[in-house]
């Protein structure tokens, strides 16, 4: 069975695309430069070591039905891929356990073989990490939490409670003050809001930068009048 992509709630199959062979798998580079020091062998690495985005190419052939031609499908695809400049989830059927974050900004060229057959390559700009699907589901936080990857997790918490509160997961601690009903903390997006999401609540945070959940199994403890904590843990691995 030919593989496919899902992006912005649509599939490449919706546009009569069949994925070909030769999908590229590029690993992310680190943000480092090398500088030679006089009098020393070799060079030293300079930079913060963070990962750069990658570009991944997916080859396709287009075979629309008799009611459409390649040009009509190309117009539909442009309006699908380029309707905004935001990052979206991307799923690749050959990697069913993970979800990528991607954006489409490049032009694409269709090799127009006939009116009803063509070839093309879709090139997505992608974040250097991908998420385990098992870590993208919201659940109630228990007494232990296991990060199954070797990278720190950047979770989203939905906490209900009032007053001064503390949440601790292993070595990571989140402290809150004067909370009125609840708070939402999104570590990945670096956003803190009220429960409704409409009002910034950074004044309720006593811990910055927002902590992450390190790899391994950790005990969860909490203090204060916390009535419920829900979490989307976002387990991530390097692409």
mmCIF file of C-alpha atoms in Angstrom:
data_model
loop_
_atom_site.group_PDB
_atom_site.id
_atom_site.type_symbol
_atom_site.label_atom_id
_atom_site.label_comp_id
_atom_site.label_asym_id
_atom_site.label_seq_id
_atom_site.Cartn_x
_atom_site.Cartn_y
_atom_site.Cartn_z
ATOM 1 C CA UNK A 1 0.000 0.000 0.000
ATOM 2 C CA UNK A 2 1.294 3.443 -0.912
ATOM 3 C CA UNK A 3 2.064 5.773 1.967
ATOM 4 C CA UNK A 4 0.446 9.154 2.482
ATOM 5 C CA UNK A 5 0.570 12.353 4.567
ATOM 6 C CA UNK A 6 -2.075 13.992 6.752
ATOM 7 C CA UNK A 7 -1.744 17.757 7.164
ATOM 8 C CA UNK A 8 -4.277 20.366 8.262
ATOM 9 C CA UNK A 9 -7.099 17.832 8.509
ATOM 10 C CA UNK A 10 -6.634 16.589 4.961
ATOM 11 C CA UNK A 11 -4.755 13.716 3.384
ATOM 12 C CA UNK A 12 -2.626 13.655 0.251
ATOM 13 C CA UNK A 13 -5.053 10.942 -0.900
ATOM 14 C CA UNK A 14 -7.743 13.638 -1.031
ATOM 15 C CA UNK A 15 -5.757 15.202 -3.894
ATOM 16 C CA UNK A 16 -5.204 11.953 -5.805
ATOM 17 C CA UNK A 17 -1.539 11.799 -4.786
ATOM 18 C CA UNK A 18 0.343 8.517 -4.543
ATOM 19 C CA UNK A 19 3.656 8.648 -2.687
ATOM 20 C CA UNK A 20 6.613 7.380 -4.678
ATOM 21 C CA UNK A 21 9.939 5.932 -3.662
ATOM 22 C CA UNK A 22 12.892 7.982 -2.500
ATOM 23 C CA UNK A 23 11.517 9.779 0.586
ATOM 24 C CA UNK A 24 14.445 11.623 2.163
ATOM 25 C CA UNK A 25 15.234 11.274 5.865
ATOM 26 C CA UNK A 26 17.337 14.211 7.008
ATOM 27 C CA UNK A 27 18.512 14.500 10.597
ATOM 28 C CA UNK A 28 18.667 17.952 12.238
ATOM 29 C CA UNK A 29 21.970 19.752 12.622
ATOM 30 C CA UNK A 30 23.036 21.538 15.787
ATOM 31 C CA UNK A 31 23.481 25.293 16.024
ATOM 32 C CA UNK A 32 27.262 25.176 16.341
ATOM 33 C CA UNK A 33 30.207 26.756 14.581
ATOM 34 C CA UNK A 34 33.823 25.679 14.816
ATOM 35 C CA UNK A 35 36.631 28.098 15.498
ATOM 36 C CA UNK A 36 40.330 27.359 15.300
ATOM 37 C CA UNK A 37 42.404 28.552 18.246
ATOM 38 C CA UNK A 38 46.020 29.434 17.482
ATOM 39 C CA UNK A 39 48.414 27.083 19.200
ATOM 40 C CA UNK A 40 45.816 24.325 19.677
ATOM 41 C CA UNK A 41 45.125 21.246 17.605
ATOM 42 C CA UNK A 42 41.657 21.056 16.109
ATOM 43 C CA UNK A 43 38.876 23.575 16.713
ATOM 44 C CA UNK A 44 36.389 24.417 19.439
ATOM 45 C CA UNK A 45 32.604 24.364 19.048
ATOM 46 C CA UNK A 46 30.782 27.659 19.621
ATOM 47 C CA UNK A 47 27.004 27.943 19.927
ATOM 48 C CA UNK A 48 24.100 26.872 22.094
ATOM 49 C CA UNK A 49 23.800 23.379 20.644
ATOM 50 C CA UNK A 50 20.079 23.667 19.911
ATOM 51 C CA UNK A 51 18.670 21.757 16.952
ATOM 52 C CA UNK A 52 17.843 23.383 13.621
ATOM 53 C CA UNK A 53 14.720 22.745 11.567
ATOM 54 C CA UNK A 54 14.915 20.210 8.770
ATOM 55 C CA UNK A 55 13.431 20.041 5.287
ATOM 56 C CA UNK A 56 11.889 16.748 4.218
ATOM 57 C CA UNK A 57 10.967 15.909 0.624
ATOM 58 C CA UNK A 58 8.090 13.610 -0.310
ATOM 59 C CA UNK A 59 7.786 12.546 -3.987
ATOM 60 C CA UNK A 60 4.302 12.006 -5.397
ATOM 61 C CA UNK A 61 2.559 11.169 -8.620
ATOM 62 C CA UNK A 62 -0.822 12.744 -9.413
ATOM 63 C CA UNK A 63 -3.567 10.721 -11.041
ATOM 64 C CA UNK A 64 -6.857 12.633 -10.840
ATOM 65 C CA UNK A 65 -10.167 11.146 -11.992
ATOM 66 C CA UNK A 66 -11.639 11.894 -15.394
ATOM 67 C CA UNK A 67 -13.696 14.749 -13.921
ATOM 68 C CA UNK A 68 -10.531 16.726 -13.072
ATOM 69 C CA UNK A 69 -7.149 17.466 -14.596
ATOM 70 C CA UNK A 70 -3.718 18.045 -13.060
ATOM 71 C CA UNK A 71 -4.112 21.839 -13.197
ATOM 72 C CA UNK A 72 -7.339 21.739 -11.202
ATOM 73 C CA UNK A 73 -5.744 19.549 -8.539
ATOM 74 C CA UNK A 74 -2.722 21.877 -8.343
ATOM 75 C CA UNK A 75 -5.024 24.812 -7.548
ATOM 76 C CA UNK A 76 -6.776 22.843 -4.819
ATOM 77 C CA UNK A 77 -3.421 21.840 -3.328
ATOM 78 C CA UNK A 78 -2.114 25.405 -3.241
ATOM 79 C CA UNK A 79 -5.171 26.507 -1.288
ATOM 80 C CA UNK A 80 -4.670 23.574 1.095
ATOM 81 C CA UNK A 81 -0.948 23.942 1.703
ATOM 82 C CA UNK A 82 -0.606 27.734 1.691
ATOM 83 C CA UNK A 83 -3.727 29.117 3.320
ATOM 84 C CA UNK A 84 -1.712 30.309 6.364
ATOM 85 C CA UNK A 85 1.815 30.643 7.734
ATOM 86 C CA UNK A 86 1.341 28.548 10.862
ATOM 87 C CA UNK A 87 2.874 25.335 12.155
ATOM 88 C CA UNK A 88 0.540 22.339 11.951
ATOM 89 C CA UNK A 89 0.629 18.685 12.883
ATOM 90 C CA UNK A 90 1.806 16.383 10.107
ATOM 91 C CA UNK A 91 1.374 12.609 10.103
ATOM 92 C CA UNK A 92 3.299 10.219 7.866
ATOM 93 C CA UNK A 93 1.711 6.785 7.409
ATOM 94 C CA UNK A 94 5.147 5.125 7.393
ATOM 95 C CA UNK A 95 5.781 6.489 10.910
ATOM 96 C CA UNK A 96 2.458 5.732 12.641
ATOM 97 C CA UNK A 97 3.667 6.232 16.225
ATOM 98 C CA UNK A 98 4.659 9.890 15.859
ATOM 99 C CA UNK A 99 3.322 13.318 14.934
ATOM 100 C CA UNK A 100 5.537 15.981 13.337
ATOM 101 C CA UNK A 101 5.228 19.784 13.416
ATOM 102 C CA UNK A 102 5.499 21.212 9.925
ATOM 103 C CA UNK A 103 4.838 24.224 7.757
ATOM 104 C CA UNK A 104 4.666 24.462 3.972
ATOM 105 C CA UNK A 105 6.341 27.558 2.517
ATOM 106 C CA UNK A 106 8.097 26.370 -0.650
ATOM 107 C CA UNK A 107 6.886 26.493 -4.210
ATOM 108 C CA UNK A 108 6.365 23.171 -5.935
ATOM 109 C CA UNK A 109 6.789 22.175 -9.549
ATOM 110 C CA UNK A 110 4.546 19.631 -11.230
ATOM 111 C CA UNK A 111 6.030 17.604 -14.061
ATOM 112 C CA UNK A 112 2.953 17.699 -16.261
ATOM 113 C CA UNK A 113 3.207 14.468 -18.233
ATOM 114 C CA UNK A 114 -0.379 14.431 -19.497
ATOM 115 C CA UNK A 115 -3.536 16.270 -18.544
ATOM 116 C CA UNK A 116 -4.382 13.425 -16.198
ATOM 117 C CA UNK A 117 -0.958 12.413 -14.891
ATOM 118 C CA UNK A 118 1.907 14.274 -13.273
ATOM 119 C CA UNK A 119 4.800 14.069 -10.820
ATOM 120 C CA UNK A 120 5.863 16.414 -8.045
ATOM 121 C CA UNK A 121 7.789 16.733 -4.778
ATOM 122 C CA UNK A 122 6.329 18.318 -1.649
ATOM 123 C CA UNK A 123 8.986 19.836 0.642
ATOM 124 C CA UNK A 124 7.959 20.544 4.231
ATOM 125 C CA UNK A 125 9.871 22.637 6.755
ATOM 126 C CA UNK A 126 9.758 20.581 9.951
ATOM 127 C CA UNK A 127 10.669 21.024 13.591
ATOM 128 C CA UNK A 128 13.683 18.923 14.642
ATOM 129 C CA UNK A 129 11.537 16.886 17.038
ATOM 130 C CA UNK A 130 8.424 14.767 16.743
ATOM 131 C CA UNK A 131 5.910 13.678 19.370
ATOM 132 C CA UNK A 132 4.818 10.224 20.418
ATOM 133 C CA UNK A 133 1.084 10.014 19.781
ATOM 134 C CA UNK A 134 0.690 8.405 23.207
ATOM 135 C CA UNK A 135 1.878 11.667 24.774
ATOM 136 C CA UNK A 136 -0.614 13.926 23.000
ATOM 137 C CA UNK A 137 -3.706 12.734 24.866
ATOM 138 C CA UNK A 138 -5.039 14.715 27.819
ATOM 139 C CA UNK A 139 -5.286 12.704 31.041
ATOM 140 C CA UNK A 140 -5.566 13.237 34.799
ATOM 141 C CA UNK A 141 -2.145 13.452 36.438
ATOM 142 C CA UNK A 142 -1.535 10.569 38.843
ATOM 143 C CA UNK A 143 1.000 9.967 41.592
ATOM 144 C CA UNK A 144 3.801 8.960 39.217
ATOM 145 C CA UNK A 145 4.813 10.062 35.741
ATOM 146 C CA UNK A 146 7.152 8.280 33.303
ATOM 147 C CA UNK A 147 8.855 10.066 30.437
ATOM 148 C CA UNK A 148 9.750 7.161 28.108
ATOM 149 C CA UNK A 149 12.105 9.183 25.886
ATOM 150 C CA UNK A 150 15.625 10.513 26.356
ATOM 151 C CA UNK A 151 14.546 14.140 25.921
ATOM 152 C CA UNK A 152 12.871 16.488 28.427
ATOM 153 C CA UNK A 153 9.132 16.815 27.944
ATOM 154 C CA UNK A 154 7.470 20.229 27.515
ATOM 155 C CA UNK A 155 3.958 19.541 28.827
ATOM 156 C CA UNK A 156 0.683 21.380 29.016
ATOM 157 C CA UNK A 157 -1.073 21.457 32.412
ATOM 158 C CA UNK A 158 -4.670 22.362 33.186
ATOM 159 C CA UNK A 159 -4.822 22.924 36.933
ATOM 160 C CA UNK A 160 -7.927 23.634 38.997
ATOM 161 C CA UNK A 161 -7.454 25.177 42.436
ATOM 162 C CA UNK A 162 -7.094 28.417 44.354
ATOM 163 C CA UNK A 163 -4.485 30.311 46.308
ATOM 164 C CA UNK A 164 -0.816 29.340 46.529
ATOM 165 C CA UNK A 165 -0.018 25.931 45.068
ATOM 166 C CA UNK A 166 3.002 23.795 44.222
ATOM 167 C CA UNK A 167 3.392 20.928 41.761
ATOM 168 C CA UNK A 168 6.502 18.757 41.750
ATOM 169 C CA UNK A 169 7.353 16.018 39.245
ATOM 170 C CA UNK A 170 10.684 14.468 40.136
ATOM 171 C CA UNK A 171 13.260 17.295 40.283
ATOM 172 C CA UNK A 172 10.995 19.803 38.496
ATOM 173 C CA UNK A 173 8.873 22.232 40.503
ATOM 174 C CA UNK A 174 6.080 24.599 39.441
ATOM 175 C CA UNK A 175 5.015 27.228 41.983
ATOM 176 C CA UNK A 176 1.811 29.259 41.723
ATOM 177 C CA UNK A 177 0.501 32.173 43.742
ATOM 178 C CA UNK A 178 -2.923 33.757 44.222
ATOM 179 C CA UNK A 179 -4.597 31.453 41.693
ATOM 180 C CA UNK A 180 -8.298 32.146 41.283
ATOM 181 C CA UNK A 181 -10.051 28.965 40.193
ATOM 182 C CA UNK A 182 -7.353 27.527 37.974
ATOM 183 C CA UNK A 183 -4.533 28.051 35.508
ATOM 184 C CA UNK A 184 -3.241 26.646 32.201
ATOM 185 C CA UNK A 185 0.519 26.269 31.657
ATOM 186 C CA UNK A 186 1.870 25.422 28.202
ATOM 187 C CA UNK A 187 5.602 24.838 28.467
ATOM 188 C CA UNK A 188 6.131 24.203 24.756
ATOM 189 C CA UNK A 189 4.480 27.467 23.706
ATOM 190 C CA UNK A 190 5.705 29.328 26.812
ATOM 191 C CA UNK A 191 2.171 30.524 27.568
ATOM 192 C CA UNK A 192 0.318 30.818 30.888
ATOM 193 C CA UNK A 193 -3.380 31.707 30.917
ATOM 194 C CA UNK A 194 -6.588 31.470 32.892
ATOM 195 C CA UNK A 195 -8.695 28.322 32.528
ATOM 196 C CA UNK A 196 -10.647 29.896 29.682
ATOM 197 C CA UNK A 197 -7.408 30.694 27.840
ATOM 198 C CA UNK A 198 -8.400 34.290 27.221
ATOM 199 C CA UNK A 199 -6.409 36.064 29.942
ATOM 200 C CA UNK A 200 -2.662 35.966 30.576
ATOM 201 C CA UNK A 201 -1.772 34.590 34.016
ATOM 202 C CA UNK A 202 1.977 35.077 34.187
ATOM 203 C CA UNK A 203 1.463 36.981 37.440
ATOM 204 C CA UNK A 204 0.358 33.667 38.998
ATOM 205 C CA UNK A 205 3.682 31.939 38.234
ATOM 206 C CA UNK A 206 6.558 31.982 40.723
ATOM 207 C CA UNK A 207 8.807 29.675 38.660
ATOM 208 C CA UNK A 208 10.602 30.715 35.481
ATOM 209 C CA UNK A 209 11.695 29.452 33.046
ATOM 210 C CA UNK A 210 8.884 26.918 32.966
ATOM 211 C CA UNK A 211 10.322 23.528 33.988
ATOM 212 C CA UNK A 212 10.296 20.375 31.884
ATOM 213 C CA UNK A 213 9.800 16.720 32.780
ATOM 214 C CA UNK A 214 13.116 14.860 32.510
ATOM 215 C CA UNK A 215 13.409 11.297 31.195
ATOM 216 C CA UNK A 216 12.564 8.466 33.566
ATOM 217 C CA UNK A 217 9.943 7.688 36.201
ATOM 218 C CA UNK A 218 9.157 10.381 38.780
ATOM 219 C CA UNK A 219 6.996 10.824 41.838
ATOM 220 C CA UNK A 220 4.298 13.508 41.609
ATOM 221 C CA UNK A 221 3.570 15.647 44.673
ATOM 222 C CA UNK A 222 1.408 18.717 45.127
ATOM 223 C CA UNK A 223 0.610 21.196 47.880
ATOM 224 C CA UNK A 224 -2.153 23.732 48.338
ATOM 225 C CA UNK A 225 -5.802 23.541 47.350
ATOM 226 C CA UNK A 226 -5.361 21.770 44.017
ATOM 227 C CA UNK A 227 -8.532 19.893 43.098
ATOM 228 C CA UNK A 228 -7.504 18.500 39.711
ATOM 229 C CA UNK A 229 -4.534 18.438 37.348
ATOM 230 C CA UNK A 230 -4.780 17.342 33.736
ATOM 231 C CA UNK A 231 -1.722 16.972 31.552
ATOM 232 C CA UNK A 232 -0.756 16.605 27.909
ATOM 233 C CA UNK A 233 2.835 15.380 28.443
ATOM 234 C CA UNK A 234 4.153 15.693 24.860
ATOM 235 C CA UNK A 235 6.818 12.988 24.838
ATOM 236 C CA UNK A 236 9.278 13.990 22.126
ATOM 237 C CA UNK A 237 12.170 12.472 20.216
ATOM 238 C CA UNK A 238 14.615 13.901 17.698
ATOM 239 C CA UNK A 239 13.574 13.489 14.069
#
